[in-house]
Amino acid sequence: MQVYVELAILENFCMDFTLLYAAKVAAKNAASVFRIFLGACLGACFAVVFPLFKLGVVWSVVLKILSGLVICVIAGKFKSFKAYLKFAGAFVGFTALLGGALIGVFSLVGISYISGEGYLLSSVPIGIPLFGALLIIIGARKLAARLKKNHKNEVICRIYAGQSQVELHGFFDSGNKVYCRGAPVSVIPKAAAEKLLTEARITGGVKIHTVAGSKIIDVFTADKIEINFGEKTDTFKGVKIGVSPQKIDCAVLHPDLLEDINV
């Protein structure tokens, strides 16, 4: 009995971790692996305890959905309710997709469904469901790549600060991990910043790491940024801007800004 429980916990942890990671990729969520790990641990514990409740079909479905939403709260990193809905929707969707795929596979190999217990995974090589989960990850990466293509990497942005403005070419850099007090920081050339800056606008500094070493750059808050994607223009208000210590000729935009755009 103890061996079965340990196997069930391991099986469900692997499945939940894989599905949560797939949701992270598809929703472009910034959650750490540690958060995914915690969410998977909670999911594994719930999956083992759930059969003890002996609920009806309707309440079983409701409880499973609620537990999934709670797991997403723990596993993801959210700056808005919209970001949470994207992550939770991806997790629920991938879970349903994988469940349907496993039903098809298990039916083909003659494994029967037992009411209240589901499929007895202990009789199935662990590689089968994990392989299905791996396919979900691959699909999630392709979906994320397709969503990313909806926005041109190179854009034109117009930055406003008081009565001043400057127009720059820019691009969204997935390697930009700079934050100031929890807010994403986009970086622009020093020459462009001098057209916008006053001493009063500099609200602090943030350390960045470059090939030349670590440096602290000045950070100010722009009133707004208009980003022209070619087919449309989106406006972002109160954006943190960093002044590049190196010579660059365009704006390095933070990828978190894309989370506020309907894709």
Short mmCIF file of C-alpha atoms in Angstrom, two decimals, residues 17-29 31 33 36 90 94 97 132-149 174:
data_model
loop_
_atom_site.label_atom_id
_atom_site.label_comp_id
_atom_site.label_asym_id
_atom_site.label_seq_id
_atom_site.Cartn_x
_atom_site.Cartn_y
_atom_site.Cartn_z
CA PHE A 17 4.96 19.80 -12.99
CA THR A 18 4.94 19.12 -16.72
CA LEU A 19 1.50 20.67 -17.26
CA LEU A 20 2.34 23.74 -15.15
CA TYR A 21 5.55 24.21 -17.08
CA ALA A 22 3.62 23.93 -20.34
CA ALA A 23 1.21 26.61 -19.08
CA LYS A 24 4.18 28.82 -18.12
CA VAL A 25 5.60 28.55 -21.63
CA ALA A 26 2.30 29.16 -23.44
CA ALA A 27 1.29 32.10 -21.20
CA LYS A 28 4.85 33.52 -21.22
CA ASN A 29 4.73 33.64 -17.43
CA ALA A 31 7.31 32.04 -12.72
CA VAL A 33 11.01 26.62 -11.43
CA ILE A 36 6.27 25.37 -10.43
CA ALA A 90 -3.56 27.32 -20.32
CA PHE A 94 -3.58 21.43 -21.36
CA LEU A 97 -6.12 17.91 -23.64
CA GLY A 132 2.11 12.45 -23.45
CA ALA A 133 3.03 15.33 -21.15
CA LEU A 134 6.22 15.89 -23.14
CA LEU A 135 4.14 16.28 -26.28
CA ILE A 136 2.11 18.92 -24.46
CA ILE A 137 5.32 20.86 -23.70
CA ILE A 138 6.39 20.74 -27.33
CA GLY A 139 2.98 21.98 -28.41
CA ALA A 140 3.07 24.73 -25.79
CA ARG A 141 6.43 25.98 -27.09
CA LYS A 142 5.09 26.11 -30.64
CA LEU A 143 2.01 27.98 -29.42
CA ALA A 144 4.16 30.51 -27.55
CA ALA A 145 6.28 31.01 -30.68
CA ARG A 146 3.16 31.60 -32.75
CA LEU A 147 1.81 34.13 -30.25
CA LYS A 148 5.15 35.92 -30.28
CA LYS A 149 4.97 36.27 -34.06
CA SER A 174 13.56 38.50 -23.98
#
